[in-house]
């Protein structure tokens, strides 16, 4: 696996670990929700759905490269919140105008459809959410160049990170980077020879979502201690 894969996986783990530590610290200090007179904090919990669009390629996503493809799709998910920790799951699917994957020696594949089932965890900074994500994804690959085998679906790990910003009401906008790893992609080329390749594709996308159950605000006091701490 590539160094980028491990770097992003580590980033996702750090984000989740930091959020868990922050939540535990709040609990230990007696930090509790209370009504009135406190600092307003956004509540990310709830079910959401939305649309997304972006660019994907075999290398760094570049909208000006002929090898990159524009991707459009949708997503649905759910968030849960415990203090500053936000965690949940998400399903997404996209259609690409054509992401060219060069395998070498004239062999190419075109990635046209992708989907993923992901877990994500991050830290809420009021209306801003910083998170890491990881899961399992799949992609439809079509032959190009000297590849003569049929269309195929392949699956593999997905890992990435993103930033989401909430706005008034129940809407939010996020930007997310993902790397999709496809192992042992087998192809038949002109002449009947077969080859097996490990493929990494990357995407940079923006999504707008609307929550159906999210409470827009929740009040937290600047610091609240339980009576056992003498405050």
Short mmCIF file of C-alpha atoms in Angstrom, two decimals:
data_model
loop_
_atom_site.label_atom_id
_atom_site.label_comp_id
_atom_site.label_asym_id
_atom_site.label_seq_id
_atom_site.Cartn_x
_atom_site.Cartn_y
_atom_site.Cartn_z
CA UNK A 1 0.00 0.00 0.00
CA UNK A 2 1.18 3.55 -0.74
CA UNK A 3 2.55 6.00 1.79
CA UNK A 4 -0.36 8.35 1.02
CA UNK A 5 -2.80 5.62 2.09
CA UNK A 6 -1.13 5.18 5.47
CA UNK A 7 -0.78 8.94 5.95
CA UNK A 8 -4.49 9.51 5.39
CA UNK A 9 -5.44 6.51 7.53
CA UNK A 10 -3.30 7.94 10.32
CA UNK A 11 -5.00 11.33 9.90
CA UNK A 12 -8.42 9.75 10.28
CA UNK A 13 -7.29 7.93 13.41
CA UNK A 14 -5.80 11.08 14.92
CA UNK A 15 -9.02 13.01 14.31
CA UNK A 16 -11.11 10.32 15.98
CA UNK A 17 -8.68 9.94 18.89
CA UNK A 18 -8.49 13.68 19.51
CA UNK A 19 -12.27 13.94 19.49
CA UNK A 20 -12.60 11.08 21.95
CA UNK A 21 -10.02 12.66 24.25
CA UNK A 22 -11.79 16.02 24.12
CA UNK A 23 -15.13 14.39 24.95
CA UNK A 24 -13.63 12.48 27.85
CA UNK A 25 -11.99 15.64 29.17
CA UNK A 26 -15.32 17.45 29.16
CA UNK A 27 -17.00 14.63 31.05
CA UNK A 28 -14.22 14.51 33.62
CA UNK A 29 -14.48 18.24 34.28
CA UNK A 30 -18.24 18.06 34.76
CA UNK A 31 -19.01 19.96 31.54
CA UNK A 32 -22.74 19.49 31.03
CA UNK A 33 -25.44 20.93 28.75
CA UNK A 34 -27.55 23.55 30.44
CA UNK A 35 -30.30 25.88 29.32
CA UNK A 36 -29.97 29.66 29.06
CA UNK A 37 -27.10 32.09 29.49
CA UNK A 38 -24.53 29.88 27.82
CA UNK A 39 -22.47 29.80 24.68
CA UNK A 40 -24.32 28.63 21.58
CA UNK A 41 -22.96 25.46 19.97
CA UNK A 42 -24.17 23.69 16.84
CA UNK A 43 -25.68 20.21 17.19
CA UNK A 44 -24.57 17.94 14.32
CA UNK A 45 -26.73 14.95 15.30
CA UNK A 46 -29.37 13.78 12.83
CA UNK A 47 -30.06 12.10 9.49
CA UNK A 48 -29.02 13.95 6.33
CA UNK A 49 -29.02 13.66 2.54
CA UNK A 50 -27.53 15.75 -0.24
CA UNK A 51 -25.83 16.08 -3.61
CA UNK A 52 -22.13 16.20 -4.42
CA UNK A 53 -19.83 17.08 -7.29
CA UNK A 54 -16.11 17.16 -7.89
CA UNK A 55 -13.19 15.77 -9.82
CA UNK A 56 -11.39 12.41 -9.64
CA UNK A 57 -8.25 10.99 -11.23
CA UNK A 58 -5.51 8.38 -10.85
CA UNK A 59 -3.15 11.04 -9.50
CA UNK A 60 -3.77 14.29 -7.65
CA UNK A 61 -7.25 15.54 -8.68
CA UNK A 62 -6.80 18.22 -11.34
CA UNK A 63 -9.87 19.68 -13.10
CA UNK A 64 -7.66 20.88 -15.97
CA UNK A 65 -6.19 17.47 -16.80
CA UNK A 66 -7.58 15.42 -19.69
CA UNK A 67 -7.06 12.32 -17.53
CA UNK A 68 -9.37 13.57 -14.80
CA UNK A 69 -13.13 13.05 -14.79
CA UNK A 70 -15.93 15.17 -13.37
CA UNK A 71 -18.03 13.25 -10.86
CA UNK A 72 -21.60 13.92 -9.74
CA UNK A 73 -23.80 12.02 -7.30
CA UNK A 74 -25.56 11.91 -3.97
CA UNK A 75 -25.11 10.82 -0.39
CA UNK A 76 -27.11 9.90 2.70
CA UNK A 77 -25.92 9.45 6.26
CA UNK A 78 -26.41 9.94 9.98
CA UNK A 79 -24.45 11.80 12.64
CA UNK A 80 -24.28 11.27 16.39
CA UNK A 81 -22.73 13.71 18.83
CA UNK A 82 -21.21 13.40 22.30
CA UNK A 83 -19.75 16.71 23.42
CA UNK A 84 -17.32 17.85 20.71
CA UNK A 85 -17.11 14.34 19.22
CA UNK A 86 -19.17 13.79 16.07
CA UNK A 87 -19.32 10.30 14.55
CA UNK A 88 -21.54 8.38 12.16
CA UNK A 89 -21.88 6.60 8.84
CA UNK A 90 -22.45 7.60 5.24
CA UNK A 91 -23.29 6.03 1.88
CA UNK A 92 -22.48 7.81 -1.38
CA UNK A 93 -22.57 7.11 -5.08
CA UNK A 94 -21.21 9.06 -8.06
CA UNK A 95 -21.10 8.92 -11.83
CA UNK A 96 -17.93 10.12 -13.57
CA UNK A 97 -17.61 11.59 -17.06
CA UNK A 98 -14.50 9.43 -17.42
CA UNK A 99 -11.46 8.96 -15.22
CA UNK A 100 -8.62 7.48 -17.27
CA UNK A 101 -6.34 5.00 -15.49
CA UNK A 102 -3.08 4.23 -17.30
CA UNK A 103 -1.76 0.76 -16.53
CA UNK A 104 1.26 0.88 -18.83
CA UNK A 105 2.21 -0.48 -22.28
CA UNK A 106 -0.91 1.09 -23.81
CA UNK A 107 -3.32 -0.61 -21.40
CA UNK A 108 -5.93 1.70 -19.86
CA UNK A 109 -9.16 1.55 -17.89
CA UNK A 110 -11.91 4.13 -17.46
CA UNK A 111 -13.60 4.52 -14.08
CA UNK A 112 -17.20 5.59 -14.62
CA UNK A 113 -19.16 4.83 -11.45
CA UNK A 114 -18.15 4.70 -7.78
CA UNK A 115 -19.82 4.09 -4.45
CA UNK A 116 -18.73 3.83 -0.85
CA UNK A 117 -19.95 2.92 2.63
CA UNK A 118 -17.92 4.93 5.16
CA UNK A 119 -17.56 5.65 8.84
CA UNK A 120 -16.43 9.10 9.89
CA UNK A 121 -15.40 10.79 13.13
CA UNK A 122 -14.23 14.26 13.92
CA UNK A 123 -14.17 17.32 16.13
CA UNK A 124 -16.93 19.93 16.16
CA UNK A 125 -15.80 23.54 16.43
CA UNK A 126 -19.29 24.99 16.71
CA UNK A 127 -20.53 25.20 13.09
CA UNK A 128 -17.29 23.77 11.66
CA UNK A 129 -16.62 20.01 11.61
CA UNK A 130 -13.15 18.60 10.91
CA UNK A 131 -13.21 14.85 10.34
CA UNK A 132 -11.50 11.75 9.04
CA UNK A 133 -13.30 8.98 7.16
CA UNK A 134 -12.64 5.39 6.12
CA UNK A 135 -14.63 2.51 4.70
CA UNK A 136 -15.18 0.23 1.72
CA UNK A 137 -15.84 1.39 -1.82
CA UNK A 138 -16.45 -0.06 -5.25
CA UNK A 139 -15.94 1.15 -8.82
CA UNK A 140 -17.02 0.23 -12.34
CA UNK A 141 -14.11 -0.05 -14.77
CA UNK A 142 -14.37 -0.05 -18.57
CA UNK A 143 -11.64 -1.17 -21.00
CA UNK A 144 -9.59 1.35 -22.98
CA UNK A 145 -6.44 1.31 -25.04
CA UNK A 146 -5.14 -2.24 -25.52
CA UNK A 147 -7.46 -3.72 -22.87
CA UNK A 148 -10.09 -5.99 -24.44
CA UNK A 149 -11.69 -7.58 -21.35
CA UNK A 150 -15.27 -6.79 -20.33
CA UNK A 151 -16.48 -4.11 -17.95
CA UNK A 152 -15.90 -5.06 -14.32
CA UNK A 153 -16.71 -3.98 -10.78
CA UNK A 154 -13.90 -3.90 -8.22
CA UNK A 155 -13.87 -3.07 -4.53
CA UNK A 156 -11.33 -1.79 -2.04
CA UNK A 157 -10.59 0.47 0.88
CA UNK A 158 -11.50 4.16 0.96
CA UNK A 159 -9.82 6.69 3.26
CA UNK A 160 -9.85 10.46 3.45
CA UNK A 161 -10.59 13.64 5.38
CA UNK A 162 -12.79 16.69 5.10
CA UNK A 163 -14.14 19.94 6.51
CA UNK A 164 -17.87 20.69 6.81
CA UNK A 165 -19.47 24.05 7.52
CA UNK A 166 -23.04 24.40 8.83
CA UNK A 167 -25.26 27.32 7.92
CA UNK A 168 -28.57 28.70 9.16
CA UNK A 169 -31.39 26.22 9.19
CA UNK A 170 -30.43 22.61 8.55
CA UNK A 171 -28.02 22.90 5.61
CA UNK A 172 -24.26 22.40 5.41
CA UNK A 173 -21.48 22.48 2.83
CA UNK A 174 -18.40 20.28 2.93
CA UNK A 175 -15.19 19.66 1.01
CA UNK A 176 -13.76 16.15 1.13
CA UNK A 177 -10.66 14.36 -0.18
CA UNK A 178 -10.78 10.59 -0.73
CA UNK A 179 -8.35 7.95 -1.91
CA UNK A 180 -9.83 4.73 -3.28
CA UNK A 181 -7.59 1.64 -3.37
CA UNK A 182 -8.44 -1.15 -5.82
CA UNK A 183 -6.28 -4.26 -5.46
CA UNK A 184 -5.65 -6.98 -8.05
CA UNK A 185 -7.50 -5.43 -10.97
CA UNK A 186 -7.22 -8.08 -13.69
CA UNK A 187 -7.33 -7.17 -17.38
CA UNK A 188 -6.91 -8.98 -20.68
CA UNK A 189 -4.98 -7.11 -23.36
CA UNK A 190 -4.66 -7.51 -27.12
CA UNK A 191 -3.00 -10.86 -27.85
CA UNK A 192 -4.70 -12.65 -24.96
CA UNK A 193 -2.19 -11.84 -22.20
CA UNK A 194 -3.56 -11.04 -18.73
CA UNK A 195 -2.26 -8.59 -16.19
CA UNK A 196 -3.05 -7.67 -12.60
CA UNK A 197 -2.64 -4.14 -11.23
CA UNK A 198 -3.19 -2.30 -7.97
CA UNK A 199 -4.92 0.99 -8.70
CA UNK A 200 -5.27 4.14 -6.61
CA UNK A 201 -7.79 6.79 -7.60
CA UNK A 202 -8.25 10.09 -5.81
CA UNK A 203 -11.14 12.52 -5.64
CA UNK A 204 -11.82 16.02 -4.38
CA UNK A 205 -15.49 16.86 -4.00
CA UNK A 206 -17.90 19.34 -2.51
CA UNK A 207 -21.30 18.35 -1.12
CA UNK A 208 -24.37 20.24 0.06
CA UNK A 209 -26.57 18.40 2.56
CA UNK A 210 -29.83 19.00 4.39
CA UNK A 211 -30.61 17.33 7.71
CA UNK A 212 -34.10 16.03 8.43
CA UNK A 213 -33.74 15.67 12.20
CA UNK A 214 -30.85 17.91 13.16
CA UNK A 215 -31.57 20.42 15.92
CA UNK A 216 -30.05 23.68 14.73
CA UNK A 217 -28.72 24.85 18.09
CA UNK A 218 -27.95 23.58 21.55
CA UNK A 219 -26.77 25.70 24.46
CA UNK A 220 -23.70 24.95 26.50
CA UNK A 221 -22.52 27.09 29.41
CA UNK A 222 -18.92 28.38 29.27
CA UNK A 223 -18.10 26.08 32.20
CA UNK A 224 -20.50 24.09 34.38
CA UNK A 225 -19.38 21.90 37.24
CA UNK A 226 -21.46 19.47 39.20
CA UNK A 227 -22.06 20.07 42.89
CA UNK A 228 -19.60 17.39 43.92
CA UNK A 229 -16.78 19.64 42.73
CA UNK A 230 -18.00 22.37 44.99
CA UNK A 231 -19.09 24.85 42.27
#
